[in-house]
Short mmCIF file of C-alpha atoms in Angstrom, two decimals:
data_model
loop_
_atom_site.label_atom_id
_atom_site.label_comp_id
_atom_site.label_asym_id
_atom_site.label_seq_id
_atom_site.Cartn_x
_atom_site.Cartn_y
_atom_site.Cartn_z
CA MET A 1 -69.55 -51.39 -82.57
CA ASN A 2 -72.45 -53.03 -80.72
CA LEU A 3 -75.57 -51.05 -81.71
CA PRO A 4 -79.12 -51.71 -80.48
CA PHE A 5 -81.13 -54.00 -82.70
CA GLN A 6 -83.63 -51.33 -83.74
CA TRP A 7 -80.79 -49.05 -84.91
CA LYS A 8 -79.36 -51.88 -86.96
CA VAL A 9 -82.75 -52.33 -88.61
CA ALA A 10 -83.06 -48.57 -89.16
CA PHE A 11 -79.61 -48.33 -90.74
CA GLY A 12 -80.43 -51.30 -92.97
CA ILE A 13 -83.60 -49.65 -94.20
CA LEU A 14 -81.80 -46.33 -94.62
CA ALA A 15 -79.00 -47.96 -96.61
CA THR A 16 -81.54 -49.58 -98.89
CA VAL A 17 -83.30 -46.24 -99.43
CA LEU A 18 -79.99 -44.45 -100.04
CA ILE A 19 -79.00 -46.97 -102.66
CA GLY A 20 -82.37 -46.49 -104.33
CA LEU A 21 -82.10 -42.71 -104.16
CA SER A 22 -78.57 -42.79 -105.55
CA LEU A 23 -79.66 -44.86 -108.52
CA SER A 24 -82.67 -42.61 -109.07
CA SER A 25 -80.50 -39.49 -108.86
CA TRP A 26 -77.95 -40.93 -111.26
CA LEU A 27 -80.69 -41.75 -113.79
CA THR A 28 -82.28 -38.36 -113.32
CA LEU A 29 -78.95 -36.65 -113.91
CA ARG A 30 -78.36 -38.60 -117.11
CA ILE A 31 -81.73 -37.58 -118.42
CA VAL A 32 -81.31 -33.93 -117.45
CA ARG A 33 -77.80 -33.68 -118.95
CA ARG A 34 -79.25 -34.55 -122.36
CA GLY A 35 -81.09 -31.23 -122.28
CA TRP A 36 -77.98 -29.30 -121.17
CA PRO A 37 -74.96 -30.92 -122.68
CA ASP A 38 -72.50 -28.27 -121.51
CA ALA A 39 -73.46 -27.49 -117.95
CA LEU A 40 -76.49 -27.56 -115.66
CA PRO A 41 -77.97 -24.24 -114.74
CA ALA A 42 -77.51 -23.30 -111.12
CA SER A 43 -81.26 -23.34 -110.51
CA VAL A 44 -81.52 -26.91 -111.75
CA GLN A 45 -78.63 -28.00 -109.60
CA THR A 46 -80.23 -26.40 -106.57
CA ASP A 47 -83.56 -28.08 -107.26
CA LEU A 48 -81.88 -31.44 -107.65
CA LEU A 49 -79.92 -31.08 -104.40
CA LEU A 50 -83.02 -29.92 -102.58
CA ALA A 51 -85.05 -32.84 -103.93
CA PHE A 52 -82.31 -35.30 -103.03
CA GLY A 53 -81.94 -33.90 -99.51
CA THR A 54 -85.68 -33.90 -98.94
CA ALA A 55 -85.97 -37.47 -100.14
CA LEU A 56 -83.08 -38.44 -97.88
CA LEU A 57 -84.71 -36.90 -94.79
CA ILE A 58 -88.03 -38.51 -95.60
CA ALA A 59 -86.31 -41.86 -96.09
CA MET A 60 -84.50 -41.54 -92.77
CA GLY A 61 -87.72 -40.69 -90.90
CA VAL A 62 -89.68 -43.47 -92.55
CA GLY A 63 -86.83 -45.94 -91.97
CA ILE A 64 -86.51 -45.10 -88.29
CA GLY A 65 -90.30 -45.28 -87.81
CA ILE A 66 -90.56 -48.63 -89.55
CA ALA A 67 -87.57 -49.94 -87.57
CA ARG A 68 -89.09 -48.89 -84.24
CA ARG A 69 -92.43 -50.42 -85.16
CA LEU A 70 -90.80 -53.68 -86.17
CA THR A 71 -88.40 -53.93 -83.23
CA ARG A 72 -90.59 -52.67 -80.33
CA PRO A 73 -92.19 -56.12 -79.70
CA LEU A 74 -88.78 -57.75 -79.96
CA SER A 75 -87.36 -55.28 -77.42
CA GLU A 76 -90.23 -56.04 -75.05
CA MET A 77 -89.62 -59.76 -75.51
CA THR A 78 -85.96 -59.19 -74.61
CA GLN A 79 -86.96 -57.28 -71.46
CA LEU A 80 -89.44 -60.03 -70.55
CA ALA A 81 -86.74 -62.68 -70.91
CA LYS A 82 -84.38 -60.65 -68.71
CA HIS A 83 -87.07 -60.28 -66.02
CA LEU A 84 -87.80 -64.01 -66.12
CA ALA A 85 -84.09 -64.76 -65.76
CA THR A 86 -83.95 -62.68 -62.56
CA GLY A 87 -87.21 -64.08 -61.14
CA GLY A 88 -89.44 -61.13 -62.03
CA LEU A 89 -92.86 -62.33 -63.16
CA GLY A 90 -94.72 -59.02 -63.30
CA HIS A 91 -93.49 -57.89 -66.72
CA ARG A 92 -95.63 -58.43 -69.86
CA ILE A 93 -95.46 -57.61 -73.59
CA ARG A 94 -97.95 -54.78 -74.19
CA SER A 95 -97.55 -53.78 -77.87
CA ALA A 96 -97.94 -56.97 -79.89
CA PRO A 97 -98.84 -56.39 -83.59
CA PRO A 98 -101.35 -58.74 -85.28
CA ASP A 99 -98.69 -60.77 -87.06
CA GLU A 100 -96.26 -63.60 -86.34
CA VAL A 101 -94.22 -61.41 -83.97
CA GLY A 102 -97.39 -60.48 -82.08
CA GLN A 103 -98.40 -64.13 -81.81
CA LEU A 104 -94.98 -64.93 -80.37
CA GLY A 105 -95.46 -62.14 -77.82
CA ASP A 106 -98.88 -63.53 -76.82
CA VAL A 107 -97.38 -67.00 -76.36
CA LEU A 108 -94.62 -65.57 -74.16
CA ASN A 109 -97.23 -63.75 -72.06
CA GLN A 110 -99.19 -66.99 -71.61
CA ILE A 111 -96.03 -68.86 -70.64
CA THR A 112 -95.23 -66.16 -68.08
CA ASP A 113 -98.78 -66.31 -66.65
CA GLN A 114 -98.61 -70.10 -66.34
CA LEU A 115 -95.15 -69.93 -64.77
CA GLN A 116 -96.34 -67.33 -62.27
CA ALA A 117 -99.38 -69.46 -61.35
CA LYS A 118 -97.23 -72.58 -60.98
CA ILE A 119 -94.66 -70.79 -58.81
CA HIS A 120 -97.47 -69.37 -56.65
CA GLU A 121 -98.94 -72.86 -56.27
CA VAL A 122 -95.54 -74.33 -55.38
CA SER A 123 -94.93 -71.51 -52.89
CA GLU A 124 -98.29 -72.14 -51.21
CA ASP A 125 -97.60 -75.88 -51.04
CA ARG A 126 -94.18 -75.22 -49.57
CA ALA A 127 -95.59 -72.79 -47.01
CA GLN A 128 -98.23 -75.33 -45.97
CA LEU A 129 -95.61 -78.08 -45.73
CA LEU A 130 -93.33 -75.91 -43.61
CA ALA A 131 -96.25 -74.91 -41.39
CA MET A 132 -97.17 -78.55 -40.82
CA LEU A 133 -93.57 -79.56 -40.16
CA THR A 134 -93.14 -76.66 -37.75
CA ALA A 135 -96.34 -77.49 -35.87
CA MET A 136 -95.58 -81.21 -35.58
CA VAL A 137 -94.47 -82.51 -32.20
CA GLU A 138 -92.78 -85.41 -33.99
CA GLY A 139 -89.27 -84.87 -35.27
CA VAL A 140 -88.81 -85.20 -39.06
CA MET A 141 -85.62 -85.66 -41.07
CA VAL A 142 -85.50 -86.07 -44.88
CA LEU A 143 -82.45 -87.64 -46.54
CA ASP A 144 -81.37 -88.04 -50.15
CA SER A 145 -80.01 -91.24 -51.69
CA LYS A 146 -76.53 -90.55 -50.31
CA GLY A 147 -77.76 -90.06 -46.76
CA GLN A 148 -77.35 -86.29 -46.81
CA VAL A 149 -79.87 -84.18 -44.92
CA LEU A 150 -82.34 -82.24 -47.05
CA LEU A 151 -84.63 -81.03 -44.27
CA ILE A 152 -85.22 -81.21 -40.52
CA ASN A 153 -88.08 -79.65 -38.57
CA PRO A 154 -87.92 -77.65 -35.29
CA ALA A 155 -89.16 -80.59 -33.20
CA LEU A 156 -86.14 -82.66 -34.25
CA GLU A 157 -83.84 -79.74 -33.49
CA ARG A 158 -85.26 -79.62 -29.95
CA MET A 159 -85.00 -83.39 -29.48
CA PHE A 160 -81.32 -83.56 -30.39
CA GLY A 161 -80.19 -80.00 -29.62
CA LEU A 162 -79.35 -79.11 -33.23
CA HIS A 163 -80.26 -75.40 -33.05
CA SER A 164 -76.71 -74.14 -33.55
CA GLN A 165 -75.71 -76.60 -36.29
CA PRO A 166 -76.42 -76.15 -40.02
CA ALA A 167 -78.04 -79.40 -41.09
CA ARG A 168 -78.77 -79.23 -44.81
CA GLY A 169 -76.24 -81.09 -46.94
CA ARG A 170 -74.57 -82.89 -44.02
CA PRO A 171 -74.57 -86.68 -43.55
CA TYR A 172 -77.17 -87.80 -41.01
CA TRP A 173 -74.60 -89.64 -38.88
CA GLU A 174 -72.80 -86.35 -38.21
CA LEU A 175 -75.93 -84.76 -36.76
CA ILE A 176 -77.22 -87.67 -34.67
CA ARG A 177 -74.54 -89.96 -33.35
CA HIS A 178 -76.53 -93.00 -32.30
CA PRO A 179 -75.34 -96.44 -33.46
CA ASP A 180 -78.80 -98.05 -33.51
CA LEU A 181 -80.25 -95.18 -35.55
CA ASN A 182 -77.31 -95.19 -37.94
CA ASP A 183 -77.63 -98.95 -38.52
CA LEU A 184 -81.40 -98.68 -39.03
CA THR A 185 -81.09 -95.83 -41.53
CA ALA A 186 -78.25 -97.52 -43.41
CA ARG A 187 -80.38 -100.66 -43.86
CA VAL A 188 -83.26 -98.64 -45.29
CA LEU A 189 -80.97 -96.75 -47.68
CA GLU A 190 -79.50 -100.04 -48.86
CA ARG A 191 -82.64 -102.19 -49.08
CA ARG A 192 -85.18 -99.42 -49.86
CA THR A 193 -87.73 -100.93 -47.45
CA GLY A 194 -89.25 -99.15 -44.45
CA GLN A 195 -88.18 -100.03 -40.89
CA THR A 196 -89.25 -99.12 -37.34
CA GLY A 197 -87.07 -99.05 -34.23
CA GLU A 198 -86.90 -97.69 -30.69
CA LEU A 199 -84.07 -95.56 -29.32
CA SER A 200 -83.05 -94.61 -25.80
CA LEU A 201 -81.14 -91.34 -25.49
CA ALA A 202 -78.74 -91.63 -22.59
CA LEU A 203 -78.02 -87.93 -22.23
CA SER A 204 -81.58 -86.64 -22.01
CA GLY A 205 -83.20 -89.79 -20.63
CA ARG A 206 -85.79 -89.73 -23.42
CA THR A 207 -87.18 -92.70 -25.32
CA LEU A 208 -87.92 -92.27 -29.03
CA ARG A 209 -89.63 -94.49 -31.58
CA VAL A 210 -88.33 -93.84 -35.07
CA GLU A 211 -90.05 -94.80 -38.32
CA VAL A 212 -87.81 -94.83 -41.39
CA SER A 213 -89.79 -94.76 -44.66
CA VAL A 214 -88.75 -94.80 -48.32
CA ALA A 215 -89.78 -91.64 -50.20
CA GLY A 216 -88.90 -92.85 -53.71
CA GLY A 217 -86.16 -90.46 -54.82
CA ARG A 218 -83.04 -92.12 -56.23
CA ARG A 219 -80.88 -89.21 -57.33
CA GLU A 220 -78.84 -86.78 -55.29
CA HIS A 221 -80.84 -83.95 -53.68
CA GLU A 222 -84.10 -85.90 -54.13
CA ALA A 223 -86.06 -87.06 -51.06
CA CYS A 224 -85.14 -90.71 -50.66
CA VAL A 225 -85.76 -91.55 -46.98
CA VAL A 226 -87.97 -89.89 -44.36
CA LEU A 227 -87.33 -90.43 -40.64
CA VAL A 228 -90.11 -89.62 -38.17
CA PHE A 229 -89.21 -89.54 -34.46
CA HIS A 230 -91.97 -90.01 -31.85
CA ASP A 231 -91.15 -89.09 -28.25
CA ILE A 232 -92.73 -91.93 -26.27
CA THR A 233 -91.02 -91.15 -22.96
CA ASP A 234 -94.27 -90.25 -21.23
CA LEU A 235 -96.00 -93.28 -22.73
CA ARG A 236 -93.30 -95.60 -21.41
CA ARG A 237 -93.43 -93.86 -18.04
CA LEU A 238 -97.20 -94.29 -17.88
CA GLU A 239 -96.84 -97.94 -18.79
CA THR A 240 -94.35 -98.35 -15.96
CA VAL A 241 -96.66 -96.51 -13.56
CA ARG A 242 -99.56 -98.71 -14.65
CA LYS A 243 -97.55 -101.89 -14.14
CA ASP A 244 -96.32 -100.69 -10.76
CA PHE A 245 -99.85 -99.69 -9.80
CA VAL A 246 -101.28 -103.08 -10.71
CA ALA A 247 -98.47 -104.81 -8.84
CA ASN A 248 -98.92 -102.58 -5.79
CA VAL A 249 -102.70 -102.97 -5.74
CA SER A 250 -102.36 -106.72 -6.06
CA HIS A 251 -99.87 -106.79 -3.21
CA GLU A 252 -101.89 -104.47 -0.97
CA LEU A 253 -105.08 -106.49 -1.51
CA ARG A 254 -103.36 -109.85 -1.27
CA THR A 255 -101.93 -109.13 2.20
CA PRO A 256 -105.26 -108.70 4.06
CA LEU A 257 -106.97 -111.32 1.90
CA THR A 258 -104.26 -113.85 2.72
CA SER A 259 -104.63 -113.01 6.39
CA ILE A 260 -108.42 -113.37 6.26
CA LYS A 261 -108.17 -116.65 4.38
CA GLY A 262 -105.64 -118.02 6.85
CA TYR A 263 -107.71 -117.22 9.92
CA VAL A 264 -110.92 -118.52 8.31
CA GLU A 265 -109.14 -121.79 7.54
CA ALA A 266 -107.87 -121.91 11.13
CA LEU A 267 -111.41 -121.45 12.40
CA LEU A 268 -112.68 -124.21 10.14
CA ASP A 269 -109.89 -126.50 11.30
CA GLY A 270 -111.08 -126.31 14.89
CA GLY A 271 -110.35 -122.82 16.08
CA LYS A 272 -114.08 -122.13 16.35
CA ASP A 273 -114.32 -124.65 19.17
CA ASP A 274 -112.36 -122.34 21.48
CA PRO A 275 -114.42 -119.17 22.14
CA GLU A 276 -111.36 -117.12 23.08
CA THR A 277 -109.44 -118.19 19.96
CA MET A 278 -112.49 -117.64 17.76
CA ALA A 279 -113.02 -114.13 19.15
CA LYS A 280 -109.37 -113.29 18.57
CA PHE A 281 -109.42 -114.60 15.00
CA LEU A 282 -112.70 -112.85 14.19
CA ASP A 283 -111.28 -109.57 15.50
CA ILE A 284 -108.28 -109.95 13.19
CA ILE A 285 -110.57 -110.80 10.26
CA LEU A 286 -112.67 -107.71 11.02
CA ARG A 287 -109.60 -105.46 11.12
CA GLN A 288 -108.28 -106.87 7.85
CA SER A 289 -111.72 -106.43 6.25
CA ASN A 290 -111.76 -102.81 7.40
CA ARG A 291 -108.31 -102.37 5.90
CA LEU A 292 -109.60 -103.72 2.57
CA ASN A 293 -112.47 -101.24 2.70
CA LEU A 294 -110.06 -98.38 3.39
CA ILE A 295 -107.87 -99.33 0.43
CA LEU A 296 -110.86 -99.65 -1.91
CA ASP A 297 -112.36 -96.36 -0.70
CA ASP A 298 -109.06 -94.53 -1.23
CA LEU A 299 -108.62 -96.11 -4.66
CA LEU A 300 -112.11 -95.07 -5.70
CA GLN A 301 -111.63 -91.54 -4.38
CA LEU A 302 -108.25 -91.15 -6.08
CA SER A 303 -109.66 -92.47 -9.36
CA GLN A 304 -112.57 -90.02 -9.22
CA ILE A 305 -110.26 -87.07 -8.56
CA GLU A 306 -107.81 -88.01 -11.32
CA SER A 307 -110.56 -88.60 -13.88
CA GLY A 308 -112.36 -85.36 -13.05
CA VAL A 309 -115.51 -87.13 -11.87
CA ALA A 310 -115.17 -85.84 -8.32
CA LEU A 311 -116.91 -82.50 -7.81
CA PHE A 312 -115.15 -79.65 -6.01
CA LYS A 313 -117.04 -76.69 -4.56
CA ARG A 314 -115.84 -73.17 -5.34
CA ASP A 315 -116.70 -71.35 -2.13
CA LEU A 316 -114.87 -68.71 -0.14
CA VAL A 317 -113.15 -70.74 2.57
CA SER A 318 -111.59 -69.54 5.80
CA PRO A 319 -108.19 -71.19 6.36
CA GLY A 320 -108.81 -70.85 10.09
CA ASN A 321 -111.98 -72.93 9.82
CA VAL A 322 -110.03 -75.64 8.02
CA VAL A 323 -107.48 -75.77 10.85
CA GLU A 324 -110.16 -75.71 13.54
CA ARG A 325 -112.17 -78.57 12.02
CA SER A 326 -109.07 -80.68 11.38
CA LEU A 327 -107.77 -80.25 14.92
CA ALA A 328 -111.13 -81.29 16.34
CA ILE A 329 -110.74 -84.61 14.50
CA ILE A 330 -107.07 -85.21 15.33
CA GLN A 331 -106.87 -83.87 18.89
CA PRO A 332 -108.12 -87.11 20.57
CA LEU A 333 -105.46 -89.13 18.70
CA ALA A 334 -102.76 -86.62 19.67
CA ASP A 335 -103.86 -86.64 23.31
CA LYS A 336 -103.75 -90.44 23.35
CA LYS A 337 -100.04 -90.35 22.42
CA GLY A 338 -99.26 -87.36 24.62
CA HIS A 339 -98.39 -85.02 21.76
CA ARG A 340 -98.30 -81.25 22.20
CA MET A 341 -100.13 -79.34 19.45
CA HIS A 342 -98.46 -75.99 18.78
CA LEU A 343 -100.42 -73.46 16.68
CA GLU A 344 -99.11 -70.36 14.93
CA VAL A 345 -102.04 -68.71 13.14
CA ALA A 346 -101.71 -65.19 11.73
CA GLU A 347 -104.56 -62.73 12.14
CA GLY A 348 -106.65 -61.18 9.37
CA LEU A 349 -105.92 -63.92 6.87
CA PRO A 350 -107.58 -63.66 3.46
CA GLY A 351 -109.73 -66.53 2.31
CA VAL A 352 -109.13 -69.09 -0.40
CA ILE A 353 -111.50 -70.27 -3.12
CA GLY A 354 -112.19 -73.97 -2.90
CA ASP A 355 -113.92 -76.88 -1.22
CA GLU A 356 -113.67 -76.63 2.57
CA ASP A 357 -114.42 -80.32 3.17
CA ARG A 358 -111.64 -81.36 0.77
CA LEU A 359 -109.17 -78.98 2.39
CA VAL A 360 -110.09 -80.37 5.81
CA GLN A 361 -109.36 -83.81 4.37
CA VAL A 362 -105.90 -82.60 3.28
CA LEU A 363 -104.95 -81.15 6.66
CA THR A 364 -106.46 -84.09 8.57
CA ASN A 365 -104.37 -86.51 6.53
CA LEU A 366 -101.17 -84.55 7.18
CA LEU A 367 -101.94 -84.26 10.91
CA ASP A 368 -102.83 -87.96 11.11
CA ASN A 369 -99.46 -88.89 9.59
CA ALA A 370 -97.66 -86.53 11.97
CA VAL A 371 -99.38 -88.13 14.97
CA LYS A 372 -98.68 -91.68 13.75
CA TYR A 373 -95.01 -91.21 12.89
CA THR A 374 -94.05 -89.11 15.92
CA PRO A 375 -93.01 -90.98 19.07
CA ASP A 376 -95.13 -90.46 22.18
CA GLY A 377 -94.74 -87.05 23.77
CA GLY A 378 -93.69 -85.30 20.58
CA THR A 379 -94.57 -81.84 19.28
CA ILE A 380 -96.65 -81.10 16.20
CA THR A 381 -96.63 -77.52 14.91
CA VAL A 382 -99.35 -76.13 12.66
CA ARG A 383 -98.46 -72.80 11.09
CA LEU A 384 -100.89 -70.71 9.03
CA GLN A 385 -99.69 -67.49 7.39
CA ALA A 386 -100.24 -65.19 4.42
CA LEU A 387 -97.51 -64.59 1.84
CA GLU A 388 -97.04 -61.54 -0.37
CA PRO A 389 -97.59 -61.91 -4.13
CA THR A 390 -94.60 -63.12 -6.09
CA PRO A 391 -93.31 -60.89 -8.96
CA GLY A 392 -95.89 -60.92 -11.75
CA ALA A 393 -98.65 -62.46 -9.61
CA GLU A 394 -101.91 -60.62 -8.92
CA VAL A 395 -102.58 -62.10 -5.50
CA GLY A 396 -100.62 -63.55 -2.62
CA SER A 397 -100.99 -67.00 -1.15
CA ILE A 398 -101.86 -68.84 2.04
CA GLU A 399 -99.23 -71.20 3.43
CA LEU A 400 -100.27 -74.00 5.76
CA SER A 401 -97.56 -76.22 7.20
CA VAL A 402 -97.49 -79.22 9.54
CA ALA A 403 -94.16 -79.94 11.25
CA ASP A 404 -93.44 -82.81 13.61
CA THR A 405 -90.56 -84.14 15.70
CA GLY A 406 -91.00 -87.69 14.44
CA ILE A 407 -88.81 -90.17 12.60
CA GLY A 408 -88.51 -87.95 9.52
CA ILE A 409 -88.22 -88.85 5.84
CA PRO A 410 -84.84 -89.45 4.16
CA GLU A 411 -84.04 -86.79 1.59
CA GLY A 412 -83.89 -89.35 -1.22
CA ASP A 413 -87.45 -90.51 -0.50
CA ARG A 414 -89.08 -87.08 -0.24
CA PRO A 415 -89.80 -86.59 -3.98
CA ARG A 416 -91.69 -89.91 -4.08
CA VAL A 417 -93.81 -89.76 -0.93
CA PHE A 418 -96.78 -88.43 -2.93
CA GLU A 419 -96.78 -91.43 -5.29
CA ARG A 420 -99.48 -94.06 -4.93
CA PHE A 421 -98.55 -96.89 -2.54
CA TYR A 422 -95.08 -95.47 -1.94
CA ARG A 423 -93.93 -95.98 1.63
CA VAL A 424 -90.63 -95.10 3.24
CA ASP A 425 -90.99 -97.95 5.75
CA LYS A 426 -93.52 -100.43 4.37
CA ALA A 427 -93.71 -102.65 7.45
CA ARG A 428 -94.20 -99.72 9.83
CA SER A 429 -96.81 -98.10 7.57
CA ARG A 430 -98.93 -101.26 7.43
CA GLU A 431 -98.56 -101.69 11.17
CA LEU A 432 -99.95 -98.18 11.68
CA GLY A 433 -102.85 -98.84 9.29
CA GLY A 434 -101.86 -96.71 6.31
CA THR A 435 -103.06 -97.55 2.80
CA GLY A 436 -100.24 -95.78 0.96
CA LEU A 437 -102.74 -93.58 -0.90
CA GLY A 438 -103.30 -90.73 1.54
CA LEU A 439 -100.55 -88.40 0.34
CA ALA A 440 -101.41 -89.12 -3.31
CA ILE A 441 -104.97 -87.96 -2.57
CA VAL A 442 -103.59 -84.91 -0.74
CA LYS A 443 -101.51 -83.93 -3.76
CA HIS A 444 -104.42 -84.23 -6.20
CA ILE A 445 -106.78 -82.23 -3.97
CA VAL A 446 -104.21 -79.44 -3.57
CA GLU A 447 -103.59 -79.35 -7.33
CA GLN A 448 -107.35 -79.09 -7.93
CA HIS A 449 -107.14 -75.89 -5.86
CA ASP A 450 -104.27 -74.56 -8.04
CA GLY A 451 -101.92 -75.07 -5.11
CA GLN A 452 -98.66 -76.81 -4.32
CA VAL A 453 -97.63 -79.33 -1.68
CA TRP A 454 -94.17 -80.57 -0.75
CA VAL A 455 -92.20 -82.05 2.13
CA GLU A 456 -88.93 -80.92 3.65
CA GLY A 457 -86.83 -81.78 6.65
CA ASN A 458 -87.65 -80.27 10.04
CA GLN A 459 -84.97 -79.17 12.46
CA PRO A 460 -83.67 -80.78 14.59
CA ALA A 461 -85.72 -83.88 13.63
CA GLY A 462 -88.90 -84.86 11.85
CA SER A 463 -90.65 -83.66 8.71
CA ARG A 464 -92.45 -80.53 7.59
CA PHE A 465 -95.27 -80.73 5.03
CA VAL A 466 -96.18 -77.45 3.33
CA VAL A 467 -99.39 -76.61 1.45
CA ARG A 468 -99.53 -73.34 -0.46
CA LEU A 469 -102.82 -72.11 -1.93
CA PRO A 470 -103.61 -68.91 -3.87
CA ALA A 471 -105.45 -66.34 -1.79
CA ALA A 472 -108.82 -65.01 -2.89
CA ARG A 473 -108.60 -62.18 -5.41
CA PRO A 474 -109.19 -58.55 -4.38
CA GLY A 475 -112.87 -57.74 -4.36
CA GLN A 476 -113.92 -61.08 -2.93
CA LEU A 477 -115.20 -61.10 0.61
CA THR A 478 -112.72 -61.66 3.40
CA ALA A 479 -113.10 -65.12 4.83
CA PRO A 480 -114.90 -65.31 8.19
CA GLN A 481 -112.49 -65.25 11.10
CA THR A 482 -112.29 -67.99 13.71
CA ASN A 483 -111.49 -68.04 17.39
CA LEU A 484 -108.42 -70.26 17.03
CA ALA A 485 -105.96 -69.70 19.83
CA ASN A 486 -102.24 -70.01 19.27
CA ASN A 487 -100.04 -72.40 21.26
CA ARG A 488 -102.50 -75.06 22.32
#
């Protein structure tokens, strides 16, 4: 029979008392029987039984009390141990007597306090580590000495699409199947020396730089190797853009400079002796010098806009005024080529918040391109209209489009026409005097106005450039109206 410990102690004490009482009763009886050799009187027997019973009850009470007093701290220690085994750290020993048992209880309380403090510290450190790993844009993977995954962070899950796969405990080569990465990691696990490599992911088109470091653990389930993945796709793209930009600038500047140098040398070699030849050469030199100035001016302007140095006004602008001012600049060029300017301007248009001079520059550039790349006698359509707010938007927008009947832009080239120095037909563009920077400037100005610009095909031929700007918010004054007439 499995009795509680305190009952075992109580029964032990009670047995000891009973043995003592039995011996005392036996001795008492022997002494009493000497006075009554034949038989004990009934009254004496009753007194003896009563005394024995009373002593027995007192012994039982005292034994149980002593047992409870002795075993209460031990019971609390047992409960404390059970709580610790299940992770409960809030239990303490309350009734510790001032003896060895009490000292043991105090020590157990101190151990529990220290354990609770240590677990709290470890939990805080773990929470901070997880917060840092979660916030990192770099992907992190931790491996043990056998190459099994101990931890990966959300950034790595996004990089390799591991959201639906359990990672912990799996070999790294099952999660990321990349031969270069597998070879790099295997070398580090074998040699225990850090390595750095660069990976290209064919599926996503991303470029990653991975640093594989030794963490020091040598046993299973200990951190042995840490892999940190840096997404350098944008960095590589910017490096490519920079290289292309330098190459394009060099080429664009070299062309007029070579021409100027050639004609200057021709003049020095005797061309200056013929007034007609000298005038012709000087005219070419002047035109090439002007072209250099245009390129440098556009480069400076584009650099200022991109770097945020250029200042943009925040006025209420009438879209009609922008169209009217731009047409006044372009109309002589259109008339010279016999183009028909077709206007479709809605009435009661709201204004836009921005810099009117910059917006005139945008439309003038688009109209200038339309005039240049449309054969003589073509039609250029300028449409200005208001659009209703899209779902979730507070205000509508103003859409300004320029469509022509010119040579058009192949569909494959349309996404790149807003890049610096990109030309669909390089020879024709230089012949018409373009710098290759106009549409790049247009894009940056429109983006500074929180707008969008794109190009699409025009039917039956030509191109259609579209600029969409957010309309002024309700409560702002309506933009002043103009006297633009449709269908010029």
